[in-house]
């Protein structure tokens, strides 16, 4: 009996490897893990691409808004600004660059002049044309400020927010037959820019900046 039992291998000794069911279960689990990893990687790549697009759109809008702000602050700059001051011995001279447009809310174009260098006094300005924000550089004409191949500017609005102050004169100036008192207008513009990425229109950003024109607009003069 002992010899006969030793000559017959047991079932446990005959079984080797894994069964077909176990193999199928292992493959299914492996595929599930691979699919989850691929989905996670794809989601991370999509989020990273969207974040890069949002950053690019924001930076492009910020760069354009900084240029608009810096230029608008210089509007009406005049090298002889001291001649526009009221003095007892001198009649104030009007600023030839005083005019700055727009005068109504929600305008898509702004125009102004100022003395930049000798022979360079504009006209300057910004406007929305097509999908690009353009700037006017004097006699050179209009040039693109933003790249329409990467950024589509969908809205550009300039709204004046001025405050006019009536200046007091030593001589009364409120009569009907007398000239009106001089005024000083503190000029401020609200600039709104909205843009979206060309490759993904869902990526959209908006910026608002408030520009205070450094040169106030003085009008009129005190009566003699």
PDB file of C-alpha atoms in Angstrom:
ATOM      1  CA  UNK A   1       0.000   0.000   0.000  1.00  0.00           C
ATOM      2  CA  UNK A   2       2.757   2.324   0.814  1.00  0.00           C
ATOM      3  CA  UNK A   3       4.579   1.665  -2.459  1.00  0.00           C
ATOM      4  CA  UNK A   4       1.383   2.015  -4.488  1.00  0.00           C
ATOM      5  CA  UNK A   5       0.525   5.365  -2.928  1.00  0.00           C
ATOM      6  CA  UNK A   6       4.002   6.713  -3.611  1.00  0.00           C
ATOM      7  CA  UNK A   7       3.755   5.756  -7.273  1.00  0.00           C
ATOM      8  CA  UNK A   8       0.581   7.786  -7.841  1.00  0.00           C
ATOM      9  CA  UNK A   9       0.916  11.560  -7.885  1.00  0.00           C
ATOM     10  CA  UNK A  10      -1.783  13.464  -6.027  1.00  0.00           C
ATOM     11  CA  UNK A  11      -4.138  15.941  -7.678  1.00  0.00           C
ATOM     12  CA  UNK A  12      -2.391  18.808  -5.944  1.00  0.00           C
ATOM     13  CA  UNK A  13       0.917  17.740  -7.487  1.00  0.00           C
ATOM     14  CA  UNK A  14      -0.578  17.425 -10.984  1.00  0.00           C
ATOM     15  CA  UNK A  15      -2.086  21.001 -11.033  1.00  0.00           C
ATOM     16  CA  UNK A  16       0.301  23.630 -12.354  1.00  0.00           C
ATOM     17  CA  UNK A  17      -0.203  27.371 -13.369  1.00  0.00           C
ATOM     18  CA  UNK A  18      -3.563  29.151 -13.255  1.00  0.00           C
ATOM     19  CA  UNK A  19      -6.904  28.299 -14.652  1.00  0.00           C
ATOM     20  CA  UNK A  20      -8.550  30.058 -17.605  1.00  0.00           C
ATOM     21  CA  UNK A  21     -11.036  31.773 -15.297  1.00  0.00           C
ATOM     22  CA  UNK A  22      -8.254  33.172 -13.147  1.00  0.00           C
ATOM     23  CA  UNK A  23      -6.435  34.379 -16.256  1.00  0.00           C
ATOM     24  CA  UNK A  24      -9.538  36.172 -17.548  1.00  0.00           C
ATOM     25  CA  UNK A  25     -10.122  37.809 -14.169  1.00  0.00           C
ATOM     26  CA  UNK A  26      -6.509  38.983 -14.042  1.00  0.00           C
ATOM     27  CA  UNK A  27      -6.681  40.436 -17.538  1.00  0.00           C
ATOM     28  CA  UNK A  28      -9.942  42.222 -16.723  1.00  0.00           C
ATOM     29  CA  UNK A  29      -8.467  43.729 -13.565  1.00  0.00           C
ATOM     30  CA  UNK A  30      -5.336  44.790 -15.468  1.00  0.00           C
ATOM     31  CA  UNK A  31      -7.377  46.419 -18.226  1.00  0.00           C
ATOM     32  CA  UNK A  32      -9.447  48.246 -15.634  1.00  0.00           C
ATOM     33  CA  UNK A  33      -6.321  49.618 -13.984  1.00  0.00           C
ATOM     34  CA  UNK A  34      -4.830  50.659 -17.324  1.00  0.00           C
ATOM     35  CA  UNK A  35      -8.101  52.342 -18.398  1.00  0.00           C
ATOM     36  CA  UNK A  36      -8.309  54.249 -15.110  1.00  0.00           C
ATOM     37  CA  UNK A  37      -4.707  55.394 -15.414  1.00  0.00           C
ATOM     38  CA  UNK A  38      -5.249  56.482 -19.036  1.00  0.00           C
ATOM     39  CA  UNK A  39      -8.421  58.383 -18.100  1.00  0.00           C
ATOM     40  CA  UNK A  40      -6.647  60.126 -15.215  1.00  0.00           C
ATOM     41  CA  UNK A  41      -3.725  61.065 -17.469  1.00  0.00           C
ATOM     42  CA  UNK A  42      -6.070  62.388 -20.161  1.00  0.00           C
ATOM     43  CA  UNK A  43      -7.991  64.453 -17.606  1.00  0.00           C
ATOM     44  CA  UNK A  44      -4.787  65.936 -16.216  1.00  0.00           C
ATOM     45  CA  UNK A  45      -3.505  66.785 -19.703  1.00  0.00           C
ATOM     46  CA  UNK A  46      -6.835  68.449 -20.604  1.00  0.00           C
ATOM     47  CA  UNK A  47      -6.884  70.462 -17.379  1.00  0.00           C
ATOM     48  CA  UNK A  48      -3.257  71.465 -17.862  1.00  0.00           C
ATOM     49  CA  UNK A  49      -3.937  72.579 -21.449  1.00  0.00           C
ATOM     50  CA  UNK A  50      -6.968  74.572 -20.355  1.00  0.00           C
ATOM     51  CA  UNK A  51      -4.991  76.197 -17.542  1.00  0.00           C
ATOM     52  CA  UNK A  52      -2.254  77.196 -19.983  1.00  0.00           C
ATOM     53  CA  UNK A  53      -4.835  78.693 -22.348  1.00  0.00           C
ATOM     54  CA  UNK A  54      -6.481  80.625 -19.515  1.00  0.00           C
ATOM     55  CA  UNK A  55      -3.098  81.961 -18.424  1.00  0.00           C
ATOM     56  CA  UNK A  56      -2.204  82.972 -21.979  1.00  0.00           C
ATOM     57  CA  UNK A  57      -5.531  84.734 -22.557  1.00  0.00           C
ATOM     58  CA  UNK A  58      -5.242  86.559 -19.228  1.00  0.00           C
ATOM     59  CA  UNK A  59      -1.662  87.637 -19.923  1.00  0.00           C
ATOM     60  CA  UNK A  60      -2.506  88.863 -23.438  1.00  0.00           C
ATOM     61  CA  UNK A  61      -5.468  90.864 -22.137  1.00  0.00           C
ATOM     62  CA  UNK A  62      -3.399  92.246 -19.276  1.00  0.00           C
ATOM     63  CA  UNK A  63      -0.626  93.334 -21.654  1.00  0.00           C
ATOM     64  CA  UNK A  64      -3.140  95.071 -23.929  1.00  0.00           C
ATOM     65  CA  UNK A  65      -4.878  96.749 -20.970  1.00  0.00           C
ATOM     66  CA  UNK A  66      -1.528  97.986 -19.620  1.00  0.00           C
ATOM     67  CA  UNK A  67      -0.688  99.621 -22.956  1.00  0.00           C
ATOM     68  CA  UNK A  68      -4.130 101.246 -23.194  1.00  0.00           C
ATOM     69  CA  UNK A  69      -3.830 102.517 -19.613  1.00  0.00           C
ATOM     70  CA  UNK A  70      -0.331 103.893 -20.050  1.00  0.00           C
ATOM     71  CA  UNK A  71      -1.213 105.697 -23.273  1.00  0.00           C
ATOM     72  CA  UNK A  72      -4.519 107.152 -22.079  1.00  0.00           C
ATOM     73  CA  UNK A  73      -2.825 108.638 -19.032  1.00  0.00           C
ATOM     74  CA  UNK A  74      -0.661 110.712 -21.383  1.00  0.00           C
ATOM     75  CA  UNK A  75      -3.624 112.126 -23.287  1.00  0.00           C
ATOM     76  CA  UNK A  76      -3.654 115.952 -23.550  1.00  0.00           C
ATOM     77  CA  UNK A  77      -0.023 116.279 -22.454  1.00  0.00           C
ATOM     78  CA  UNK A  78       1.185 119.738 -23.477  1.00  0.00           C
ATOM     79  CA  UNK A  79       4.696 121.047 -23.086  1.00  0.00           C
ATOM     80  CA  UNK A  80       3.358 124.542 -22.312  1.00  0.00           C
ATOM     81  CA  UNK A  81       0.803 123.443 -19.734  1.00  0.00           C
ATOM     82  CA  UNK A  82       1.837 126.328 -17.452  1.00  0.00           C
ATOM     83  CA  UNK A  83       0.383 128.762 -20.001  1.00  0.00           C
ATOM     84  CA  UNK A  84      -3.069 127.378 -19.315  1.00  0.00           C
ATOM     85  CA  UNK A  85      -3.020 128.583 -15.687  1.00  0.00           C
ATOM     86  CA  UNK A  86      -5.051 131.618 -14.683  1.00  0.00           C
ATOM     87  CA  UNK A  87      -2.892 134.486 -13.454  1.00  0.00           C
ATOM     88  CA  UNK A  88      -3.707 138.157 -12.768  1.00  0.00           C
ATOM     89  CA  UNK A  89      -1.391 139.250 -15.578  1.00  0.00           C
ATOM     90  CA  UNK A  90      -1.959 136.605 -18.238  1.00  0.00           C
ATOM     91  CA  UNK A  91      -4.918 135.187 -20.101  1.00  0.00           C
ATOM     92  CA  UNK A  92      -4.806 131.363 -20.095  1.00  0.00           C
ATOM     93  CA  UNK A  93      -4.105 129.719 -23.418  1.00  0.00           C
ATOM     94  CA  UNK A  94      -6.206 126.738 -24.489  1.00  0.00           C
ATOM     95  CA  UNK A  95      -4.571 123.320 -24.598  1.00  0.00           C
ATOM     96  CA  UNK A  96      -4.455 122.247 -28.268  1.00  0.00           C
ATOM     97  CA  UNK A  97      -4.546 118.585 -27.189  1.00  0.00           C
ATOM     98  CA  UNK A  98      -7.370 118.916 -24.677  1.00  0.00           C
ATOM     99  CA  UNK A  99      -9.942 116.911 -26.627  1.00  0.00           C
ATOM    100  CA  UNK A 100     -10.225 113.230 -25.723  1.00  0.00           C
ATOM    101  CA  UNK A 101     -12.954 110.965 -27.069  1.00  0.00           C
ATOM    102  CA  UNK A 102     -15.299 109.258 -26.453  1.00  0.00           C
ATOM    103  CA  UNK A 103     -17.870 111.386 -24.676  1.00  0.00           C
ATOM    104  CA  UNK A 104     -20.539 108.669 -24.492  1.00  0.00           C
ATOM    105  CA  UNK A 105     -20.617 105.349 -22.677  1.00  0.00           C
ATOM    106  CA  UNK A 106     -19.779 102.027 -24.296  1.00  0.00           C
ATOM    107  CA  UNK A 107     -17.731 103.384 -27.205  1.00  0.00           C
ATOM    108  CA  UNK A 108     -15.544 100.877 -29.073  1.00  0.00           C
ATOM    109  CA  UNK A 109     -12.964 103.481 -30.059  1.00  0.00           C
ATOM    110  CA  UNK A 110     -10.938 106.083 -28.180  1.00  0.00           C
ATOM    111  CA  UNK A 111      -8.982 108.941 -29.708  1.00  0.00           C
ATOM    112  CA  UNK A 112      -6.598 111.515 -28.250  1.00  0.00           C
ATOM    113  CA  UNK A 113      -3.485 113.566 -28.904  1.00  0.00           C
ATOM    114  CA  UNK A 114      -0.475 114.606 -26.864  1.00  0.00           C
ATOM    115  CA  UNK A 115       2.996 115.958 -27.407  1.00  0.00           C
ATOM    116  CA  UNK A 116       5.260 112.905 -27.483  1.00  0.00           C
ATOM    117  CA  UNK A 117       8.326 114.247 -29.283  1.00  0.00           C
ATOM    118  CA  UNK A 118       9.016 117.100 -31.630  1.00  0.00           C
ATOM    119  CA  UNK A 119       6.720 116.587 -34.601  1.00  0.00           C
ATOM    120  CA  UNK A 120       4.939 113.642 -32.940  1.00  0.00           C
ATOM    121  CA  UNK A 121       1.611 114.697 -31.527  1.00  0.00           C
ATOM    122  CA  UNK A 122      -0.770 112.074 -32.898  1.00  0.00           C
ATOM    123  CA  UNK A 123      -3.457 111.369 -33.552  1.00  0.00           C
ATOM    124  CA  UNK A 124      -3.380 108.320 -31.297  1.00  0.00           C
ATOM    125  CA  UNK A 125      -6.097 105.905 -30.276  1.00  0.00           C
ATOM    126  CA  UNK A 126      -7.429 102.385 -29.845  1.00  0.00           C
ATOM    127  CA  UNK A 127     -10.328 100.567 -31.480  1.00  0.00           C
ATOM    128  CA  UNK A 128     -11.840  97.116 -31.881  1.00  0.00           C
ATOM    129  CA  UNK A 129     -11.827  95.943 -35.483  1.00  0.00           C
ATOM    130  CA  UNK A 130     -12.822  92.408 -36.344  1.00  0.00           C
ATOM    131  CA  UNK A 131     -11.349  90.187 -33.644  1.00  0.00           C
ATOM    132  CA  UNK A 132      -8.297  92.337 -32.895  1.00  0.00           C
ATOM    133  CA  UNK A 133      -7.620  95.377 -30.767  1.00  0.00           C
ATOM    134  CA  UNK A 134      -5.768  97.975 -32.819  1.00  0.00           C
ATOM    135  CA  UNK A 135      -3.742 101.027 -31.901  1.00  0.00           C
ATOM    136  CA  UNK A 136      -3.149 104.179 -33.909  1.00  0.00           C
ATOM    137  CA  UNK A 137       0.433 105.379 -33.945  1.00  0.00           C
ATOM    138  CA  UNK A 138       0.182 108.829 -35.465  1.00  0.00           C
ATOM    139  CA  UNK A 139       0.864 109.021 -39.184  1.00  0.00           C
ATOM    140  CA  UNK A 140       1.809 105.317 -39.225  1.00  0.00           C
ATOM    141  CA  UNK A 141      -1.883 104.439 -39.090  1.00  0.00           C
ATOM    142  CA  UNK A 142      -3.578 101.550 -37.334  1.00  0.00           C
ATOM    143  CA  UNK A 143      -1.650  98.486 -36.200  1.00  0.00           C
ATOM    144  CA  UNK A 144      -2.743  95.305 -34.449  1.00  0.00           C
ATOM    145  CA  UNK A 145      -2.135  95.359 -30.720  1.00  0.00           C
ATOM    146  CA  UNK A 146      -3.324  91.776 -30.168  1.00  0.00           C
ATOM    147  CA  UNK A 147      -2.699  88.676 -32.277  1.00  0.00           C
ATOM    148  CA  UNK A 148      -6.005  87.431 -33.764  1.00  0.00           C
ATOM    149  CA  UNK A 149      -4.407  84.029 -34.421  1.00  0.00           C
ATOM    150  CA  UNK A 150      -4.235  83.244 -30.707  1.00  0.00           C
ATOM    151  CA  UNK A 151      -6.605  85.733 -29.044  1.00  0.00           C
ATOM    152  CA  UNK A 152     -10.025  86.811 -30.277  1.00  0.00           C
ATOM    153  CA  UNK A 153     -11.079  90.104 -28.683  1.00  0.00           C
ATOM    154  CA  UNK A 154     -14.861  89.929 -28.455  1.00  0.00           C
ATOM    155  CA  UNK A 155     -15.544  93.227 -26.659  1.00  0.00           C
ATOM    156  CA  UNK A 156     -13.791  96.554 -26.109  1.00  0.00           C
ATOM    157  CA  UNK A 157     -15.673  99.373 -24.427  1.00  0.00           C
ATOM    158  CA  UNK A 158     -14.510 102.762 -23.155  1.00  0.00           C
ATOM    159  CA  UNK A 159     -16.825 104.673 -20.810  1.00  0.00           C
ATOM    160  CA  UNK A 160     -16.042 108.213 -19.617  1.00  0.00           C
ATOM    161  CA  UNK A 161     -16.482 108.858 -15.917  1.00  0.00           C
ATOM    162  CA  UNK A 162     -15.649 112.547 -15.613  1.00  0.00           C
ATOM    163  CA  UNK A 163     -16.149 115.002 -12.778  1.00  0.00           C
ATOM    164  CA  UNK A 164     -16.503 118.712 -13.581  1.00  0.00           C
ATOM    165  CA  UNK A 165     -15.651 121.291 -10.937  1.00  0.00           C
ATOM    166  CA  UNK A 166     -16.702 124.952 -11.125  1.00  0.00           C
ATOM    167  CA  UNK A 167     -13.853 127.241 -10.105  1.00  0.00           C
ATOM    168  CA  UNK A 168     -14.451 130.297  -7.980  1.00  0.00           C
ATOM    169  CA  UNK A 169     -13.486 133.719  -9.284  1.00  0.00           C
ATOM    170  CA  UNK A 170     -12.795 136.929  -7.399  1.00  0.00           C
ATOM    171  CA  UNK A 171     -15.280 138.683  -9.693  1.00  0.00           C
ATOM    172  CA  UNK A 172     -18.835 137.300  -9.678  1.00  0.00           C
ATOM    173  CA  UNK A 173     -19.555 135.335 -12.837  1.00  0.00           C
ATOM    174  CA  UNK A 174     -23.050 134.017 -12.347  1.00  0.00           C
ATOM    175  CA  UNK A 175     -25.019 136.855 -14.022  1.00  0.00           C
ATOM    176  CA  UNK A 176     -26.863 136.456 -17.264  1.00  0.00           C
ATOM    177  CA  UNK A 177     -24.818 139.098 -19.059  1.00  0.00           C
ATOM    178  CA  UNK A 178     -21.548 137.847 -17.603  1.00  0.00           C
ATOM    179  CA  UNK A 179     -19.506 134.882 -18.804  1.00  0.00           C
ATOM    180  CA  UNK A 180     -19.861 131.611 -16.943  1.00  0.00           C
ATOM    181  CA  UNK A 181     -17.320 130.646 -14.343  1.00  0.00           C
ATOM    182  CA  UNK A 182     -14.369 128.543 -15.583  1.00  0.00           C
ATOM    183  CA  UNK A 183     -14.535 124.794 -15.084  1.00  0.00           C
ATOM    184  CA  UNK A 184     -12.003 122.074 -14.465  1.00  0.00           C
ATOM    185  CA  UNK A 185     -12.917 118.583 -15.647  1.00  0.00           C
ATOM    186  CA  UNK A 186     -11.176 115.662 -13.951  1.00  0.00           C
ATOM    187  CA  UNK A 187     -11.274 113.000 -16.641  1.00  0.00           C
ATOM    188  CA  UNK A 188     -11.461 109.288 -15.987  1.00  0.00           C
ATOM    189  CA  UNK A 189     -12.210 106.388 -18.333  1.00  0.00           C
ATOM    190  CA  UNK A 190     -13.391 102.864 -17.569  1.00  0.00           C
ATOM    191  CA  UNK A 191     -11.928 100.385 -20.054  1.00  0.00           C
ATOM    192  CA  UNK A 192     -13.439  96.897 -20.439  1.00  0.00           C
ATOM    193  CA  UNK A 193     -11.779  94.215 -22.584  1.00  0.00           C
ATOM    194  CA  UNK A 194     -13.066  90.675 -23.177  1.00  0.00           C
ATOM    195  CA  UNK A 195     -11.237  87.991 -25.147  1.00  0.00           C
ATOM    196  CA  UNK A 196     -11.269  84.263 -25.806  1.00  0.00           C
ATOM    197  CA  UNK A 197      -8.753  81.709 -27.003  1.00  0.00           C
ATOM    198  CA  UNK A 198      -8.956  80.922 -30.698  1.00  0.00           C
ATOM    199  CA  UNK A 199      -8.210  77.220 -30.153  1.00  0.00           C
ATOM    200  CA  UNK A 200     -10.862  76.892 -27.417  1.00  0.00           C
ATOM    201  CA  UNK A 201     -13.684  79.489 -27.401  1.00  0.00           C
ATOM    202  CA  UNK A 202     -14.783  78.212 -23.986  1.00  0.00           C
ATOM    203  CA  UNK A 203     -11.687  79.835 -22.489  1.00  0.00           C
ATOM    204  CA  UNK A 204     -12.783  83.446 -22.048  1.00  0.00           C
ATOM    205  CA  UNK A 205     -11.592  86.206 -19.741  1.00  0.00           C
ATOM    206  CA  UNK A 206     -12.537  89.840 -19.070  1.00  0.00           C
ATOM    207  CA  UNK A 207     -10.550  92.724 -17.627  1.00  0.00           C
ATOM    208  CA  UNK A 208     -11.583  96.143 -16.361  1.00  0.00           C
ATOM    209  CA  UNK A 209      -9.216  99.000 -15.737  1.00  0.00           C
ATOM    210  CA  UNK A 210      -9.826 102.587 -14.645  1.00  0.00           C
ATOM    211  CA  UNK A 211      -7.656 105.225 -16.304  1.00  0.00           C
ATOM    212  CA  UNK A 212      -7.184 108.679 -14.795  1.00  0.00           C
ATOM    213  CA  UNK A 213      -6.010 111.197 -17.399  1.00  0.00           C
ATOM    214  CA  UNK A 214      -3.184 113.177 -15.836  1.00  0.00           C
ATOM    215  CA  UNK A 215      -3.983 116.417 -17.637  1.00  0.00           C
ATOM    216  CA  UNK A 216      -7.291 117.908 -16.516  1.00  0.00           C
ATOM    217  CA  UNK A 217      -9.414 119.843 -18.985  1.00  0.00           C
ATOM    218  CA  UNK A 218      -9.641 123.549 -18.074  1.00  0.00           C
ATOM    219  CA  UNK A 219     -12.264 125.611 -19.868  1.00  0.00           C
ATOM    220  CA  UNK A 220     -13.222 129.279 -19.675  1.00  0.00           C
ATOM    221  CA  UNK A 221     -11.734 132.097 -17.637  1.00  0.00           C
ATOM    222  CA  UNK A 222     -12.711 134.489 -14.917  1.00  0.00           C
ATOM    223  CA  UNK A 223     -14.238 137.811 -16.023  1.00  0.00           C
ATOM    224  CA  UNK A 224     -12.076 140.882 -15.856  1.00  0.00           C
TER     225      UNK A 224
END
